[in-house]
């Protein structure tokens, strides 16, 4: 078994000594139970007292405290919190990645999540200039044109005005373009939290941007791009082509998983641009300008460009291509026993639905289809599962996704043929996790 509950060490790692303790403890527990039953004695090792309390006295029904007393009253916590025993599941920074925490990333603990929705408190964060909790009563969204002919009515919306408009709710993933960026040259970081944790998925609620532009009387024949601008100190600005907006998919969103956006994720307003890299999902959205050409701002000329093998940079490669990863067993985890294990993971594509996911347990020599969990939605995470019976031999877990447009996730060898290995952004290569004979799982590239 792979225990969720004994991986208490920071970063979800067990040291070699801890693994031995766990294994010894398991044996010790059985031995103690047998000894206690045989001897009619109550003395057991600390930590096993609950299960074994008074094991020697057949007249005492030993119930734990929670089965005998009164529990906590309702609303002891007006806003609920996870169990005390789940404290290890946290978003985490990669130490030394950036100089200050205001310009950094916290990674989502994918290894410990189920299904496809990311709990809002565990959503990854990426800030260029720190996060703010902006007063929604004072926040405004301005819509203007690069010149007067672009739209008839420049407008300024309050949150109340936006929230009166007809809204939609849609489930979509958001992935930072730099996700898996540390792995371009070699296997660099130990866990799936750090290799793939700039990825999250929520149900977003908001107004289609198209409807807002229509209200402002945009001339859709002339206006071919918009510029979205954030209200934080980074003045994050990104160009979005009008074709994406006309599909009705791009949302001016205020809702996330049934409640308002979290401050870290752009409260009270952010752009949702399904399938497109995270940087275009401008948070603290304060202004939209419509124009007739791409804006070429700092966030799209110096940053978020792809270094090609010939030394040139490719710009505006916004779509997050088909990708998947086995989230468990994954780097830093330990299989404690031989026998059955469930391989589980996530697949996604910025081009639409996931059509299939194959898994390999021998480093890509043999593949078999994984089971996709429904619903399989466009530009959303898809959960997959596959059976694995461990015979104690070394293995290499991989997953390979195919999307509805027929795009197949590449191997590292194939990706490097066209992109070389010095990029930061848009690494969608097949991830490998090696299972060693002692049960430890490690990040490798094959
Ligand atoms: N205003 C503003 N919007 C922003 C950013 C920012 O720093 N400021 N970071 C961008 C980047 S690079 C990413 S990957 C996503 C991250 O969204 P999240 O923090 O909700 O996960 O927000 C984008 N929008
Ligand atoms: Mo990003």
CSV table of C-alpha atoms and ligand atoms in Angstrom, one decimal:
chain,number,residue,atom,x,y,z
A,1,UNK,CA,0.0,0.0,0.0
A,2,UNK,CA,1.0,3.6,-0.6
A,3,UNK,CA,0.0,5.4,2.6
A,4,UNK,CA,-1.5,8.9,2.4
A,5,UNK,CA,-1.3,9.1,6.2
A,6,UNK,CA,2.3,8.2,7.0
A,7,UNK,CA,3.8,10.6,4.5
A,8,UNK,CA,4.1,13.2,7.1
A,9,UNK,CA,7.6,14.5,6.4
A,10,UNK,CA,7.9,17.8,4.6
A,11,UNK,CA,7.5,17.6,0.8
A,12,UNK,CA,5.9,14.2,1.1
A,13,UNK,CA,9.2,12.4,1.4
A,14,UNK,CA,10.0,9.6,3.6
A,15,UNK,CA,13.6,9.1,4.6
A,16,UNK,CA,15.1,5.6,4.2
A,17,UNK,CA,15.0,5.3,8.0
A,18,UNK,CA,11.4,6.3,8.2
A,19,UNK,CA,10.4,3.7,5.6
A,20,UNK,CA,12.1,1.1,7.7
A,21,UNK,CA,10.3,2.4,10.8
A,22,UNK,CA,7.0,2.2,8.9
A,23,UNK,CA,7.7,-1.4,7.8
A,24,UNK,CA,8.9,-2.4,11.2
A,25,UNK,CA,5.9,-0.7,12.8
A,26,UNK,CA,3.5,-2.7,10.6
A,27,UNK,CA,5.2,-5.9,11.7
A,28,UNK,CA,5.5,-4.7,15.3
A,29,UNK,CA,1.8,-3.8,15.3
A,30,UNK,CA,0.8,-7.4,14.3
A,31,UNK,CA,3.3,-8.9,16.7
A,32,UNK,CA,2.1,-6.8,19.6
A,33,UNK,CA,-1.5,-7.6,18.9
A,34,UNK,CA,-0.9,-11.3,18.8
A,35,UNK,CA,1.3,-11.1,22.0
A,36,UNK,CA,-1.4,-9.1,23.8
A,37,UNK,CA,-4.2,-11.5,22.9
A,38,UNK,CA,-2.1,-14.5,23.9
A,39,UNK,CA,-0.9,-13.1,27.2
A,40,UNK,CA,-4.1,-11.3,28.1
A,41,UNK,CA,-2.0,-8.3,28.8
A,42,UNK,CA,-2.9,-4.7,28.2
A,43,UNK,CA,0.5,-3.2,27.7
A,44,UNK,CA,1.2,-2.2,24.2
A,45,UNK,CA,3.5,0.2,22.4
A,46,UNK,CA,2.5,3.9,22.5
A,47,UNK,CA,0.6,4.9,19.4
A,48,UNK,CA,-1.3,1.7,19.3
A,49,UNK,CA,-3.2,2.3,22.4
A,50,UNK,CA,-6.5,3.3,20.7
A,51,UNK,CA,-6.8,0.0,18.9
A,52,UNK,CA,-5.6,-2.1,21.8
A,53,UNK,CA,-6.8,-0.3,25.0
A,54,UNK,CA,-7.5,-2.9,27.6
A,55,UNK,CA,-7.2,-5.7,25.1
A,56,UNK,CA,-6.7,-8.1,28.1
A,57,UNK,CA,-10.1,-7.4,29.7
A,58,UNK,CA,-12.9,-9.2,27.9
A,59,UNK,CA,-15.6,-7.3,29.9
A,60,UNK,CA,-14.6,-3.8,28.8
A,61,UNK,CA,-15.8,-2.6,25.4
A,62,UNK,CA,-13.1,-0.3,24.4
A,63,UNK,CA,-14.4,2.6,22.4
A,64,UNK,CA,-12.4,5.6,21.4
A,65,UNK,CA,-13.3,8.9,22.9
A,66,UNK,CA,-15.0,10.1,19.7
A,67,UNK,CA,-17.5,7.2,20.0
A,68,UNK,CA,-18.4,8.0,23.6
A,69,UNK,CA,-18.5,11.8,24.1
A,70,UNK,CA,-20.1,14.8,22.5
A,71,UNK,CA,-18.4,16.2,19.4
A,72,UNK,CA,-18.0,19.7,18.2
A,73,UNK,CA,-21.1,21.9,17.8
A,74,UNK,CA,-22.3,23.2,14.5
A,75,UNK,CA,-20.6,26.3,13.1
A,76,UNK,CA,-17.7,25.9,15.4
A,77,UNK,CA,-16.0,26.8,12.2
A,78,UNK,CA,-18.2,29.2,10.3
A,79,UNK,CA,-16.0,28.6,7.3
A,80,UNK,CA,-14.9,24.9,7.1
A,81,UNK,CA,-11.4,23.7,7.1
A,82,UNK,CA,-9.7,20.4,6.2
A,83,UNK,CA,-9.0,17.8,8.8
A,84,UNK,CA,-6.0,18.3,11.1
A,85,UNK,CA,-4.7,15.0,9.6
A,86,UNK,CA,-4.5,16.5,6.1
A,87,UNK,CA,-2.0,19.3,7.0
A,88,UNK,CA,0.7,18.0,4.8
A,89,UNK,CA,-1.3,18.6,1.7
A,90,UNK,CA,-0.3,22.2,0.9
A,91,UNK,CA,0.7,24.4,-1.9
A,92,UNK,CA,4.5,24.8,-1.8
A,93,UNK,CA,7.1,27.2,-3.1
A,94,UNK,CA,10.2,25.9,-4.8
A,95,UNK,CA,13.0,27.3,-2.6
A,96,UNK,CA,15.3,29.6,-4.5
A,97,UNK,CA,13.2,29.8,-7.6
A,98,UNK,CA,12.8,33.5,-7.4
A,99,UNK,CA,14.3,36.2,-5.2
A,100,UNK,CA,11.1,37.3,-3.6
A,101,UNK,CA,7.9,35.6,-2.8
A,102,UNK,CA,5.9,38.4,-4.5
A,103,UNK,CA,7.2,37.3,-7.9
A,104,UNK,CA,7.0,33.6,-7.3
A,105,UNK,CA,4.9,30.5,-7.7
A,106,UNK,CA,3.2,28.1,-5.3
A,107,UNK,CA,2.7,24.7,-6.7
A,108,UNK,CA,-0.5,22.6,-6.4
A,109,UNK,CA,-0.2,19.3,-4.6
A,110,UNK,CA,-1.5,17.1,-7.5
A,111,UNK,CA,-0.2,13.9,-5.8
A,112,UNK,CA,-2.9,14.2,-3.1
A,113,UNK,CA,-6.0,15.3,-5.1
A,114,UNK,CA,-8.9,13.2,-6.4
A,115,UNK,CA,-11.2,13.8,-9.4
A,116,UNK,CA,-10.7,16.9,-11.5
A,117,UNK,CA,-11.6,20.0,-9.4
A,118,UNK,CA,-8.9,21.7,-7.4
A,119,UNK,CA,-10.0,22.9,-4.0
A,120,UNK,CA,-9.7,26.7,-4.1
A,121,UNK,CA,-7.3,26.8,-1.2
A,122,UNK,CA,-4.9,24.5,-3.0
A,123,UNK,CA,-5.1,26.3,-6.5
A,124,UNK,CA,-1.5,27.1,-7.7
A,125,UNK,CA,-0.6,30.8,-7.5
A,126,UNK,CA,1.6,32.8,-9.8
A,127,UNK,CA,2.1,36.5,-9.0
A,128,UNK,CA,4.4,38.9,-10.7
A,129,UNK,CA,4.0,41.5,-8.0
A,130,UNK,CA,2.3,39.9,-5.1
A,131,UNK,CA,-1.5,39.4,-4.5
A,132,UNK,CA,-4.1,41.8,-3.1
A,133,UNK,CA,-7.5,41.5,-1.6
A,134,UNK,CA,-9.2,44.3,-3.6
A,135,UNK,CA,-12.4,45.9,-2.4
A,136,UNK,CA,-15.1,44.8,-4.9
A,137,UNK,CA,-17.2,47.9,-4.0
A,138,UNK,CA,-14.4,50.1,-5.5
A,139,UNK,CA,-13.2,47.9,-8.3
A,140,UNK,CA,-14.1,48.9,-11.9
A,141,UNK,CA,-13.6,47.4,-15.3
A,142,UNK,CA,-13.1,49.9,-18.1
A,143,UNK,CA,-13.7,48.9,-21.8
A,144,UNK,CA,-12.2,51.3,-24.4
A,145,UNK,CA,-10.9,51.3,-28.0
A,146,UNK,CA,-7.4,52.0,-29.2
A,147,UNK,CA,-9.2,54.7,-31.3
A,148,UNK,CA,-12.7,56.0,-31.4
A,149,UNK,CA,-13.7,53.9,-34.4
A,150,UNK,CA,-13.2,50.6,-32.6
A,151,UNK,CA,-16.3,50.8,-30.4
A,152,UNK,CA,-19.3,53.1,-30.0
A,153,UNK,CA,-19.6,53.3,-26.3
A,154,UNK,CA,-16.5,53.2,-24.0
A,155,UNK,CA,-17.9,52.0,-20.6
A,156,UNK,CA,-16.9,51.6,-17.0
A,157,UNK,CA,-18.5,48.7,-15.1
A,158,UNK,CA,-18.9,48.3,-11.4
A,159,UNK,CA,-18.9,44.7,-10.0
A,160,UNK,CA,-22.6,45.1,-9.3
A,161,UNK,CA,-23.3,46.0,-12.9
A,162,UNK,CA,-21.2,43.1,-14.2
A,163,UNK,CA,-22.9,40.6,-11.8
A,164,UNK,CA,-26.4,41.7,-13.0
A,165,UNK,CA,-25.6,40.4,-16.5
A,166,UNK,CA,-26.5,36.9,-17.7
A,167,UNK,CA,-23.7,34.6,-16.6
A,168,UNK,CA,-22.4,31.1,-17.3
A,169,UNK,CA,-20.4,28.5,-15.3
A,170,UNK,CA,-17.8,26.3,-16.9
A,171,UNK,CA,-15.1,23.9,-15.8
A,172,UNK,CA,-11.7,24.6,-17.2
A,173,UNK,CA,-8.0,23.9,-16.4
A,174,UNK,CA,-5.5,26.7,-16.1
A,175,UNK,CA,-1.8,25.8,-16.7
A,176,UNK,CA,1.1,28.3,-16.5
A,177,UNK,CA,3.0,28.3,-19.7
A,178,UNK,CA,6.1,27.6,-17.6
A,179,UNK,CA,4.7,24.4,-16.0
A,180,UNK,CA,7.3,21.6,-16.3
A,181,UNK,CA,9.7,24.3,-17.4
A,182,UNK,CA,12.5,23.1,-15.1
A,183,UNK,CA,12.6,19.7,-16.8
A,184,UNK,CA,13.7,20.8,-20.3
A,185,UNK,CA,17.3,19.7,-19.9
A,186,UNK,CA,17.0,16.9,-17.4
A,187,UNK,CA,14.9,15.5,-14.5
A,188,UNK,CA,15.4,18.4,-12.1
A,189,UNK,CA,12.8,18.4,-9.4
A,190,UNK,CA,11.6,15.5,-7.2
A,191,UNK,CA,7.8,15.4,-7.1
A,192,UNK,CA,4.8,15.9,-9.3
A,193,UNK,CA,3.9,18.9,-7.3
A,194,UNK,CA,7.0,20.7,-8.7
A,195,UNK,CA,7.1,19.1,-12.1
A,196,UNK,CA,3.4,19.7,-13.0
A,197,UNK,CA,1.9,21.7,-10.1
A,198,UNK,CA,1.4,25.0,-12.0
A,199,UNK,CA,-1.9,23.4,-13.0
A,200,UNK,CA,-5.3,23.6,-11.5
A,201,UNK,CA,-9.0,23.2,-12.5
A,202,UNK,CA,-12.1,25.0,-11.3
A,203,UNK,CA,-15.7,25.8,-12.2
A,204,UNK,CA,-15.5,29.4,-13.2
A,205,UNK,CA,-18.6,31.7,-13.3
A,206,UNK,CA,-18.7,34.9,-15.2
A,207,UNK,CA,-20.0,36.9,-18.2
A,208,UNK,CA,-18.8,36.0,-21.7
A,209,UNK,CA,-16.5,38.8,-22.8
A,210,UNK,CA,-18.3,38.9,-26.2
A,211,UNK,CA,-21.5,40.1,-24.5
A,212,UNK,CA,-19.6,42.9,-22.7
A,213,UNK,CA,-18.0,44.0,-26.0
A,214,UNK,CA,-21.4,43.9,-27.8
A,215,UNK,CA,-22.8,46.1,-25.1
A,216,UNK,CA,-20.0,48.6,-25.8
A,217,UNK,CA,-20.9,48.5,-29.5
A,218,UNK,CA,-17.6,47.1,-30.7
A,219,UNK,CA,-17.0,47.1,-34.5
A,220,UNK,CA,-16.1,43.4,-34.9
A,221,UNK,CA,-15.0,43.9,-38.5
A,222,UNK,CA,-12.2,46.3,-37.3
A,223,UNK,CA,-11.4,45.1,-33.8
A,224,UNK,CA,-9.3,41.9,-34.2
A,225,UNK,CA,-7.5,41.9,-30.8
A,226,UNK,CA,-8.1,43.0,-27.3
A,227,UNK,CA,-5.6,43.9,-24.6
A,228,UNK,CA,-6.4,42.8,-21.0
A,229,UNK,CA,-4.8,44.7,-18.1
A,230,UNK,CA,-4.6,43.8,-14.4
A,231,UNK,CA,-4.8,46.2,-11.5
A,232,UNK,CA,-1.8,44.9,-9.5
A,233,UNK,CA,1.6,46.6,-9.6
A,234,UNK,CA,2.8,44.3,-12.4
A,235,UNK,CA,0.2,45.9,-14.8
A,236,UNK,CA,0.0,42.5,-16.4
A,237,UNK,CA,-1.1,43.0,-20.0
A,238,UNK,CA,-1.9,40.3,-22.6
A,239,UNK,CA,-3.2,40.4,-26.2
A,240,UNK,CA,-6.1,38.0,-26.9
A,241,UNK,CA,-7.3,37.4,-30.5
A,242,UNK,CA,-10.9,38.3,-31.2
A,243,UNK,CA,-11.5,34.9,-32.7
A,244,UNK,CA,-11.2,33.3,-29.2
A,245,UNK,CA,-13.6,35.9,-27.8
A,246,UNK,CA,-16.2,35.4,-30.6
A,247,UNK,CA,-16.5,31.7,-29.6
A,248,UNK,CA,-18.0,32.9,-26.4
A,249,UNK,CA,-15.5,30.9,-24.3
A,250,UNK,CA,-13.6,33.8,-22.8
A,251,UNK,CA,-15.2,34.9,-19.6
A,252,UNK,CA,-14.9,37.9,-17.4
A,253,UNK,CA,-15.1,35.8,-14.2
A,254,UNK,CA,-15.9,36.5,-10.6
A,255,UNK,CA,-16.9,33.0,-9.4
A,256,UNK,CA,-14.6,30.0,-8.7
A,257,UNK,CA,-16.0,26.7,-7.4
A,258,UNK,CA,-19.3,28.1,-6.3
A,259,UNK,CA,-18.0,31.2,-4.4
A,260,UNK,CA,-16.2,34.4,-5.3
A,261,UNK,CA,-12.7,34.1,-6.6
A,262,UNK,CA,-10.0,33.8,-4.0
A,263,UNK,CA,-7.8,36.9,-3.6
A,264,UNK,CA,-4.7,34.9,-4.7
A,265,UNK,CA,-6.6,34.0,-7.9
A,266,UNK,CA,-7.7,37.5,-8.9
A,267,UNK,CA,-10.6,38.6,-6.7
A,268,UNK,CA,-12.9,40.2,-7.6
A,269,UNK,CA,-12.4,39.8,-11.4
A,270,UNK,CA,-10.2,37.8,-13.7
A,271,UNK,CA,-10.2,36.8,-17.3
A,272,UNK,CA,-10.8,33.1,-18.1
A,273,UNK,CA,-9.2,32.1,-21.4
A,274,UNK,CA,-9.9,28.4,-21.8
A,275,UNK,CA,-7.0,26.3,-23.4
A,276,UNK,CA,-4.6,29.3,-23.3
A,277,UNK,CA,-1.5,29.6,-21.0
A,278,UNK,CA,-2.2,31.0,-17.5
A,279,UNK,CA,-0.5,34.3,-18.1
A,280,UNK,CA,-3.4,35.4,-20.4
A,281,UNK,CA,-5.9,34.8,-17.5
A,282,UNK,CA,-5.3,38.3,-16.3
A,283,UNK,CA,-6.2,38.7,-12.6
A,284,UNK,CA,-7.6,41.8,-10.9
A,285,UNK,CA,-8.9,42.7,-14.4
A,286,UNK,CA,-9.4,46.5,-14.6
A,287,UNK,CA,-9.3,47.3,-18.3
A,288,UNK,CA,-10.0,45.9,-21.8
A,289,UNK,CA,-8.9,47.8,-24.8
A,290,UNK,CA,-9.9,46.7,-28.3
A,291,UNK,CA,-7.6,47.2,-31.2
A,292,UNK,CA,-6.7,46.0,-34.7
A,293,UNK,CA,-3.2,44.4,-34.0
A,294,UNK,CA,-1.3,42.5,-31.3
A,295,UNK,CA,0.1,44.8,-28.7
A,296,UNK,CA,3.5,43.3,-28.2
A,297,UNK,CA,3.7,44.3,-24.5
A,298,UNK,CA,6.6,43.3,-22.1
A,299,UNK,CA,4.6,40.2,-21.0
A,300,UNK,CA,4.5,38.9,-24.6
A,301,UNK,CA,7.9,40.0,-26.1
A,302,UNK,CA,10.5,39.5,-23.3
A,303,UNK,CA,8.5,36.8,-21.4
A,304,UNK,CA,6.4,33.9,-22.5
A,305,UNK,CA,8.4,33.4,-25.8
A,306,UNK,CA,9.8,30.0,-26.9
A,307,UNK,CA,13.5,29.7,-27.5
A,308,UNK,CA,14.0,27.7,-30.7
A,309,UNK,CA,17.0,25.5,-31.6
A,310,UNK,CA,18.3,28.2,-34.1
A,311,UNK,CA,18.3,30.8,-31.3
A,312,UNK,CA,15.2,32.7,-32.4
A,313,UNK,CA,12.2,33.2,-30.2
A,314,UNK,CA,8.7,32.1,-31.1
A,315,UNK,CA,6.0,34.5,-29.9
A,316,UNK,CA,2.3,34.1,-29.1
A,317,UNK,CA,2.4,30.3,-28.7
A,318,UNK,CA,-0.5,30.5,-26.4
A,319,UNK,CA,-2.4,27.2,-26.6
A,320,UNK,CA,-1.5,24.6,-24.0
A,321,UNK,CA,-0.9,21.5,-26.0
A,322,UNK,CA,-2.1,18.0,-25.1
A,323,UNK,CA,-0.4,16.7,-21.9
A,324,UNK,CA,-0.9,14.2,-19.1
A,325,UNK,CA,0.9,13.0,-16.0
A,326,UNK,CA,0.6,10.1,-13.5
A,327,UNK,CA,0.0,11.8,-10.2
A,328,UNK,CA,0.2,8.6,-8.1
A,329,UNK,CA,2.5,6.7,-7.8
A,330,UNK,CA,4.8,9.6,-8.4
A,331,UNK,CA,8.1,11.0,-7.3
A,332,UNK,CA,8.8,11.0,-3.6
A,333,UNK,CA,6.1,8.4,-2.9
A,334,UNK,CA,6.8,4.9,-1.7
A,335,UNK,CA,5.0,1.6,-2.4
A,336,UNK,CA,5.0,-0.2,0.9
A,337,UNK,CA,3.7,-3.5,-0.4
A,338,UNK,CA,3.6,-5.7,-3.5
A,339,UNK,CA,0.3,-6.5,-5.1
A,340,UNK,CA,-2.4,-4.3,-6.5
A,341,UNK,CA,-1.9,-0.5,-6.9
A,342,UNK,CA,-4.2,2.0,-8.7
A,343,UNK,CA,-2.3,4.2,-11.2
A,344,UNK,CA,-4.1,7.5,-11.4
A,345,UNK,CA,-3.4,10.8,-13.2
A,346,UNK,CA,-4.6,13.8,-15.1
A,347,UNK,CA,-4.8,14.6,-18.8
A,348,UNK,CA,-5.7,17.9,-20.5
A,349,UNK,CA,-5.5,19.7,-23.8
A,350,UNK,CA,-6.0,23.4,-24.7
A,351,UNK,CA,-7.5,22.2,-28.1
A,352,UNK,CA,-10.5,20.4,-26.7
A,353,UNK,CA,-11.5,17.1,-25.2
A,354,UNK,CA,-9.1,14.2,-24.3
A,355,UNK,CA,-9.8,11.3,-26.6
A,356,UNK,CA,-7.6,8.6,-24.9
A,357,UNK,CA,-4.8,8.1,-22.4
A,358,UNK,CA,-2.4,5.2,-22.6
A,359,UNK,CA,-0.2,4.1,-19.7
A,360,UNK,CA,3.0,2.2,-19.7
A,361,UNK,CA,4.7,0.5,-16.7
A,362,UNK,CA,7.9,-0.4,-18.6
A,363,UNK,CA,9.2,3.0,-19.8
A,364,UNK,CA,7.2,3.2,-23.0
A,365,UNK,CA,7.8,-0.3,-24.6
A,366,UNK,CA,4.2,-1.5,-24.0
A,367,UNK,CA,1.1,0.7,-23.7
A,368,UNK,CA,-2.4,-0.1,-22.7
A,369,UNK,CA,-5.5,2.2,-22.5
A,370,UNK,CA,-6.3,3.8,-19.2
A,371,UNK,CA,-9.9,4.2,-18.0
A,372,UNK,CA,-11.1,7.8,-18.4
A,373,UNK,CA,-13.4,9.0,-15.6
A,374,UNK,CA,-16.4,11.1,-16.7
A,375,UNK,CA,-17.2,13.8,-17.4
A,376,UNK,CA,-14.7,14.3,-20.2
A,377,UNK,CA,-15.0,18.1,-20.9
A,378,UNK,CA,-13.2,20.3,-23.4
A,379,UNK,CA,-10.2,22.3,-22.1
A,380,UNK,CA,-10.7,20.7,-18.7
A,381,UNK,CA,-8.8,18.2,-16.6
A,382,UNK,CA,-9.7,14.5,-17.3
A,383,UNK,CA,-8.9,11.9,-14.6
A,384,UNK,CA,-7.6,8.5,-15.7
A,385,UNK,CA,-7.0,5.3,-13.8
A,386,UNK,CA,-5.2,2.0,-14.6
A,387,UNK,CA,-4.6,-1.2,-12.7
A,388,UNK,CA,-1.1,-2.2,-11.7
A,389,UNK,CA,0.0,-5.4,-9.8
A,390,UNK,CA,3.5,-4.9,-8.4
A,391,UNK,CA,5.7,-8.0,-8.4
A,392,UNK,CA,8.6,-6.3,-6.6
A,393,UNK,CA,10.5,-5.6,-9.8
A,394,UNK,CA,11.6,-2.1,-11.0
A,395,UNK,CA,9.1,-0.4,-13.3
A,396,UNK,CA,8.8,3.0,-15.1
A,397,UNK,CA,5.3,4.6,-15.1
A,398,UNK,CA,4.3,6.8,-18.0
A,399,UNK,CA,1.1,8.3,-19.5
A,400,UNK,CA,0.5,9.5,-23.0
A,401,UNK,CA,-2.6,11.5,-23.9
A,402,UNK,CA,-4.3,12.0,-27.3
A,403,UNK,CA,-6.8,14.9,-27.7
A,404,UNK,CA,-9.9,15.1,-30.0
A,405,UNK,CA,-7.9,16.9,-32.7
A,406,UNK,CA,-5.6,13.8,-32.9
A,407,UNK,CA,-2.6,15.6,-31.2
A,408,UNK,CA,-0.4,13.1,-29.3
A,409,UNK,CA,1.8,13.9,-26.3
A,410,UNK,CA,5.4,13.7,-27.4
A,411,UNK,CA,8.4,11.9,-25.9
A,412,UNK,CA,11.2,14.0,-24.6
A,413,UNK,CA,13.3,12.8,-27.6
A,414,UNK,CA,10.7,13.9,-30.1
A,415,UNK,CA,10.0,17.3,-28.4
A,416,UNK,CA,13.7,18.1,-28.2
A,417,UNK,CA,14.1,17.4,-31.9
A,418,UNK,CA,12.0,20.4,-32.7
A,419,UNK,CA,12.4,22.6,-29.5
A,420,UNK,CA,15.9,21.6,-28.3
A,421,UNK,CA,16.3,21.7,-24.5
A,422,UNK,CA,16.9,25.3,-23.4
A,423,UNK,CA,13.3,26.6,-23.4
A,424,UNK,CA,11.2,27.5,-20.4
A,425,UNK,CA,7.7,27.4,-21.7
A,426,UNK,CA,5.4,24.8,-23.2
A,427,UNK,CA,6.9,21.5,-22.2
A,428,UNK,CA,4.3,18.9,-22.7
A,429,UNK,CA,6.5,15.8,-22.9
A,430,UNK,CA,5.7,12.4,-21.5
A,431,UNK,CA,6.7,12.2,-17.8
A,432,UNK,CA,8.4,9.1,-16.4
A,433,UNK,CA,8.5,7.9,-12.8
A,434,UNK,CA,10.8,5.1,-11.9
A,435,UNK,CA,9.7,2.6,-9.3
A,436,UNK,CA,12.7,1.0,-7.7
A,437,UNK,CA,12.8,-2.4,-6.1
A,438,UNK,CA,12.7,-0.9,-2.6
A,439,UNK,CA,9.4,0.8,-3.4
A,440,UNK,CA,10.7,4.3,-3.9
A,441,UNK,CA,9.4,6.3,-6.8
A,442,UNK,CA,11.7,8.8,-8.5
A,443,UNK,CA,11.6,11.4,-11.3
A,444,UNK,CA,13.6,10.2,-14.4
A,445,UNK,CA,13.8,10.8,-18.1
A,446,UNK,CA,14.1,7.9,-20.5
B,1,LIG,N1,-2.8,40.8,-12.7
B,1,LIG,C1,-2.1,39.7,-12.9
B,1,LIG,N2,-2.6,38.6,-13.6
B,1,LIG,C2,-1.9,37.5,-13.7
B,1,LIG,C3,-0.6,37.4,-13.2
B,1,LIG,C4,-0.1,38.4,-12.4
B,1,LIG,O1,1.0,38.4,-11.8
B,1,LIG,N3,-0.9,39.6,-12.2
B,1,LIG,N4,0.1,36.2,-13.4
B,1,LIG,C5,-0.3,35.4,-14.5
B,1,LIG,C6,0.3,34.1,-14.6
B,1,LIG,S1,1.9,34.0,-15.3
B,1,LIG,C7,-0.4,32.9,-14.4
B,1,LIG,S2,0.3,31.4,-14.7
B,1,LIG,C8,-1.8,33.0,-13.8
B,1,LIG,C9,-1.8,32.2,-12.5
B,1,LIG,O2,-3.1,32.3,-12.0
B,1,LIG,P1,-3.4,31.8,-10.5
B,1,LIG,O3,-2.4,32.6,-9.6
B,1,LIG,O4,-4.8,32.0,-10.2
B,1,LIG,O5,-3.0,30.3,-10.5
B,1,LIG,O6,-2.3,34.3,-13.6
B,1,LIG,C10,-1.9,35.2,-14.6
B,1,LIG,N5,-2.5,36.5,-14.4
B,2,LIG,MO1,2.3,31.8,-15.8
